[in-house]
Amino acid sequence: MNKVLHMAQERGLVRFDWLDAKYSFSFGNYFNPEKMNFGALRVLNDDTIAAGMGFGKHPHKNMEIITIVQSGSLKHEDSMGNKGIIEAGDIQVMSAGSGIEHSEVNASSKDSLRLFQLWIHSQTRDVTPRYEQKKIAPLLTKNGFTTIVKPKQEAAHDDIWIHQQAYISIGNFSDDTQTNYTLQQPQNGVYIMVIEGSISVVDQIVQHRDAIGIWDTTSVNMSITKNSSVLIVEVPMI
């Protein structure tokens, strides 16, 4: 088993009057040669966006872009004609494929928006771009992990899927709970971020917005030391 620890306070930080962004990996003006990616996971951004503000139209290509809204609502428009409002407890997936442009703006004129955005390298290049969104809050169970994104080949008709052998799972846990995550593909690695709370994993305390990457193992045991919400991104270690 190998591991790498990314403490919350060590993330890249960008602040504008409308944006407070924390970057787990090199992004934009933040560059750290030791934090370029974790396997196929290229970006994990933790953004707070002011009311009515956001990112104007910009392009993407050959990337699976996943947005999980924590609070508030996000307005999305893209060059395929898709328009949508993604609310707290929703997930949005956009396969950029051969190329797409989109904009992302806080849909509220009063309240701030908090979200996670992940970019995962596509396994298949130049596919037809696609867009999908879904409510995930009703799917989550207490004291266990729920897989909310999976590879296309494994997805049922109502599952959220991407063009990569990757999985995204979320778990909400009570104090003093023991849990285990078994990798869905043993050759993958897992990037574990504590959204809220505190856990102990591989003899390491991981707290609010800390993250730990683990690979060369088939399962990971965790002790929940405080009411916690945990995000797991399982990806090929390319």
JSON list of N, CA and C in Angstrom, two decimals, residues 8 16 18 26 34 36 40 57 60 66 78 82 98 111 117-118 124 134-135 156 164 169 201 218 223 229:
[
{"chain": "A", "resi": 8, "resn": "ALA", "atom": "N", "xyz": [-5.70, 20.17, 4.02]},
{"chain": "A", "resi": 8, "resn": "ALA", "atom": "CA", "xyz": [-6.58, 21.22, 3.50]},
{"chain": "A", "resi": 8, "resn": "ALA", "atom": "C", "xyz": [-5.87, 22.55, 3.34]},
{"chain": "A", "resi": 16, "resn": "PHE", "atom": "N", "xyz": [-10.78, 36.17, -5.41]},
{"chain": "A", "resi": 16, "resn": "PHE", "atom": "CA", "xyz": [-11.21, 37.40, -6.07]},
{"chain": "A", "resi": 16, "resn": "PHE", "atom": "C", "xyz": [-12.41, 37.93, -5.29]},
{"chain": "A", "resi": 18, "resn": "TRP", "atom": "N", "xyz": [-15.31, 37.85, -6.20]},
{"chain": "A", "resi": 18, "resn": "TRP", "atom": "CA", "xyz": [-16.47, 37.00, -6.45]},
{"chain": "A", "resi": 18, "resn": "TRP", "atom": "C", "xyz": [-16.20, 35.51, -6.30]},
{"chain": "A", "resi": 26, "resn": "SER", "atom": "N", "xyz": [-2.64, 21.34, -9.23]},
{"chain": "A", "resi": 26, "resn": "SER", "atom": "CA", "xyz": [-2.26, 22.52, -10.01]},
{"chain": "A", "resi": 26, "resn": "SER", "atom": "C", "xyz": [-3.40, 22.91, -10.94]},
{"chain": "A", "resi": 34, "resn": "GLU", "atom": "N", "xyz": [4.43, 18.78, -7.66]},
{"chain": "A", "resi": 34, "resn": "GLU", "atom": "CA", "xyz": [4.14, 17.55, -6.92]},
{"chain": "A", "resi": 34, "resn": "GLU", "atom": "C", "xyz": [2.64, 17.30, -6.80]},
{"chain": "A", "resi": 36, "resn": "MET", "atom": "N", "xyz": [0.11, 17.50, -9.54]},
{"chain": "A", "resi": 36, "resn": "MET", "atom": "CA", "xyz": [-0.43, 17.64, -10.89]},
{"chain": "A", "resi": 36, "resn": "MET", "atom": "C", "xyz": [-1.69, 16.79, -11.09]},
{"chain": "A", "resi": 40, "resn": "ALA", "atom": "N", "xyz": [-5.85, 9.30, -12.88]},
{"chain": "A", "resi": 40, "resn": "ALA", "atom": "CA", "xyz": [-6.67, 9.97, -13.89]},
{"chain": "A", "resi": 40, "resn": "ALA", "atom": "C", "xyz": [-7.40, 11.20, -13.36]},
{"chain": "A", "resi": 57, "resn": "LYS", "atom": "N", "xyz": [-18.45, 31.75, -20.82]},
{"chain": "A", "resi": 57, "resn": "LYS", "atom": "CA", "xyz": [-18.27, 30.65, -21.76]},
{"chain": "A", "resi": 57, "resn": "LYS", "atom": "C", "xyz": [-16.79, 30.34, -21.97]},
{"chain": "A", "resi": 60, "resn": "HIS", "atom": "N", "xyz": [-13.72, 23.12, -23.28]},
{"chain": "A", "resi": 60, "resn": "HIS", "atom": "CA", "xyz": [-13.11, 21.92, -22.71]},
{"chain": "A", "resi": 60, "resn": "HIS", "atom": "C", "xyz": [-13.01, 20.87, -23.81]},
{"chain": "A", "resi": 66, "resn": "ILE", "atom": "N", "xyz": [-17.17, 16.75, -13.59]},
{"chain": "A", "resi": 66, "resn": "ILE", "atom": "CA", "xyz": [-18.22, 16.40, -12.64]},
{"chain": "A", "resi": 66, "resn": "ILE", "atom": "C", "xyz": [-18.35, 17.53, -11.62]},
{"chain": "A", "resi": 78, "resn": "ASP", "atom": "N", "xyz": [-24.54, 25.46, -22.40]},
{"chain": "A", "resi": 78, "resn": "ASP", "atom": "CA", "xyz": [-23.42, 24.97, -23.20]},
{"chain": "A", "resi": 78, "resn": "ASP", "atom": "C", "xyz": [-23.72, 25.06, -24.69]},
{"chain": "A", "resi": 82, "resn": "ASN", "atom": "N", "xyz": [-27.77, 22.77, -24.13]},
{"chain": "A", "resi": 82, "resn": "ASN", "atom": "CA", "xyz": [-28.25, 22.38, -22.81]},
{"chain": "A", "resi": 82, "resn": "ASN", "atom": "C", "xyz": [-28.32, 23.59, -21.89]},
{"chain": "A", "resi": 98, "resn": "SER", "atom": "N", "xyz": [-14.92, 15.62, -27.99]},
{"chain": "A", "resi": 98, "resn": "SER", "atom": "CA", "xyz": [-14.28, 16.31, -29.11]},
{"chain": "A", "resi": 98, "resn": "SER", "atom": "C", "xyz": [-14.29, 17.82, -28.97]},
{"chain": "A", "resi": 111, "resn": "ASP", "atom": "N", "xyz": [-27.60, 34.69, -2.72]},
{"chain": "A", "resi": 111, "resn": "ASP", "atom": "CA", "xyz": [-26.86, 33.73, -1.92]},
{"chain": "A", "resi": 111, "resn": "ASP", "atom": "C", "xyz": [-25.61, 33.23, -2.64]},
{"chain": "A", "resi": 117, "resn": "GLN", "atom": "N", "xyz": [-15.79, 20.72, -8.03]},
{"chain": "A", "resi": 117, "resn": "GLN", "atom": "CA", "xyz": [-15.70, 20.34, -9.44]},
{"chain": "A", "resi": 117, "resn": "GLN", "atom": "C", "xyz": [-14.49, 19.45, -9.64]},
{"chain": "A", "resi": 118, "resn": "LEU", "atom": "N", "xyz": [-14.72, 18.31, -10.29]},
{"chain": "A", "resi": 118, "resn": "LEU", "atom": "CA", "xyz": [-13.68, 17.34, -10.56]},
{"chain": "A", "resi": 118, "resn": "LEU", "atom": "C", "xyz": [-13.51, 17.19, -12.07]},
{"chain": "A", "resi": 124, "resn": "THR", "atom": "N", "xyz": [-11.53, 7.39, -23.49]},
{"chain": "A", "resi": 124, "resn": "THR", "atom": "CA", "xyz": [-11.74, 7.41, -24.93]},
{"chain": "A", "resi": 124, "resn": "THR", "atom": "C", "xyz": [-11.74, 8.85, -25.41]},
{"chain": "A", "resi": 134, "resn": "LYS", "atom": "N", "xyz": [-28.43, 14.96, -12.21]},
{"chain": "A", "resi": 134, "resn": "LYS", "atom": "CA", "xyz": [-29.31, 14.07, -11.44]},
{"chain": "A", "resi": 134, "resn": "LYS", "atom": "C", "xyz": [-29.27, 14.48, -9.98]},
{"chain": "A", "resi": 135, "resn": "LYS", "atom": "N", "xyz": [-30.38, 14.25, -9.28]},
{"chain": "A", "resi": 135, "resn": "LYS", "atom": "CA", "xyz": [-30.42, 14.44, -7.84]},
{"chain": "A", "resi": 135, "resn": "LYS", "atom": "C", "xyz": [-29.81, 13.22, -7.17]},
{"chain": "A", "resi": 156, "resn": "ALA", "atom": "N", "xyz": [-26.36, 1.27, -15.47]},
{"chain": "A", "resi": 156, "resn": "ALA", "atom": "CA", "xyz": [-27.74, 0.99, -15.85]},
{"chain": "A", "resi": 156, "resn": "ALA", "atom": "C", "xyz": [-28.32, 2.24, -16.52]},
{"chain": "A", "resi": 164, "resn": "GLN", "atom": "N", "xyz": [-14.53, 6.61, -18.48]},
{"chain": "A", "resi": 164, "resn": "GLN", "atom": "CA", "xyz": [-13.30, 6.26, -17.77]},
{"chain": "A", "resi": 164, "resn": "GLN", "atom": "C", "xyz": [-13.63, 5.14, -16.79]},
{"chain": "A", "resi": 169, "resn": "SER", "atom": "N", "xyz": [-17.90, 8.02, -5.16]},
{"chain": "A", "resi": 169, "resn": "SER", "atom": "CA", "xyz": [-18.81, 7.58, -4.10]},
{"chain": "A", "resi": 169, "resn": "SER", "atom": "C", "xyz": [-18.83, 8.61, -2.98]},
{"chain": "A", "resi": 201, "resn": "VAL", "atom": "N", "xyz": [-7.64, 6.80, 8.83]},
{"chain": "A", "resi": 201, "resn": "VAL", "atom": "CA", "xyz": [-7.43, 5.86, 7.74]},
{"chain": "A", "resi": 201, "resn": "VAL", "atom": "C", "xyz": [-5.93, 5.64, 7.58]},
{"chain": "A", "resi": 218, "resn": "THR", "atom": "N", "xyz": [-6.44, -3.32, -2.24]},
{"chain": "A", "resi": 218, "resn": "THR", "atom": "CA", "xyz": [-7.76, -3.67, -2.77]},
{"chain": "A", "resi": 218, "resn": "THR", "atom": "C", "xyz": [-8.89, -3.17, -1.89]},
{"chain": "A", "resi": 223, "resn": "SER", "atom": "N", "xyz": [-12.02, 4.50, 10.26]},
{"chain": "A", "resi": 223, "resn": "SER", "atom": "CA", "xyz": [-12.72, 4.71, 11.52]},
{"chain": "A", "resi": 223, "resn": "SER", "atom": "C", "xyz": [-13.25, 6.13, 11.51]},
{"chain": "A", "resi": 229, "resn": "SER", "atom": "N", "xyz": [-18.92, 13.38, 6.39]},
{"chain": "A", "resi": 229, "resn": "SER", "atom": "CA", "xyz": [-19.29, 13.16, 5.00]},
{"chain": "A", "resi": 229, "resn": "SER", "atom": "C", "xyz": [-17.99, 12.97, 4.23]}
]
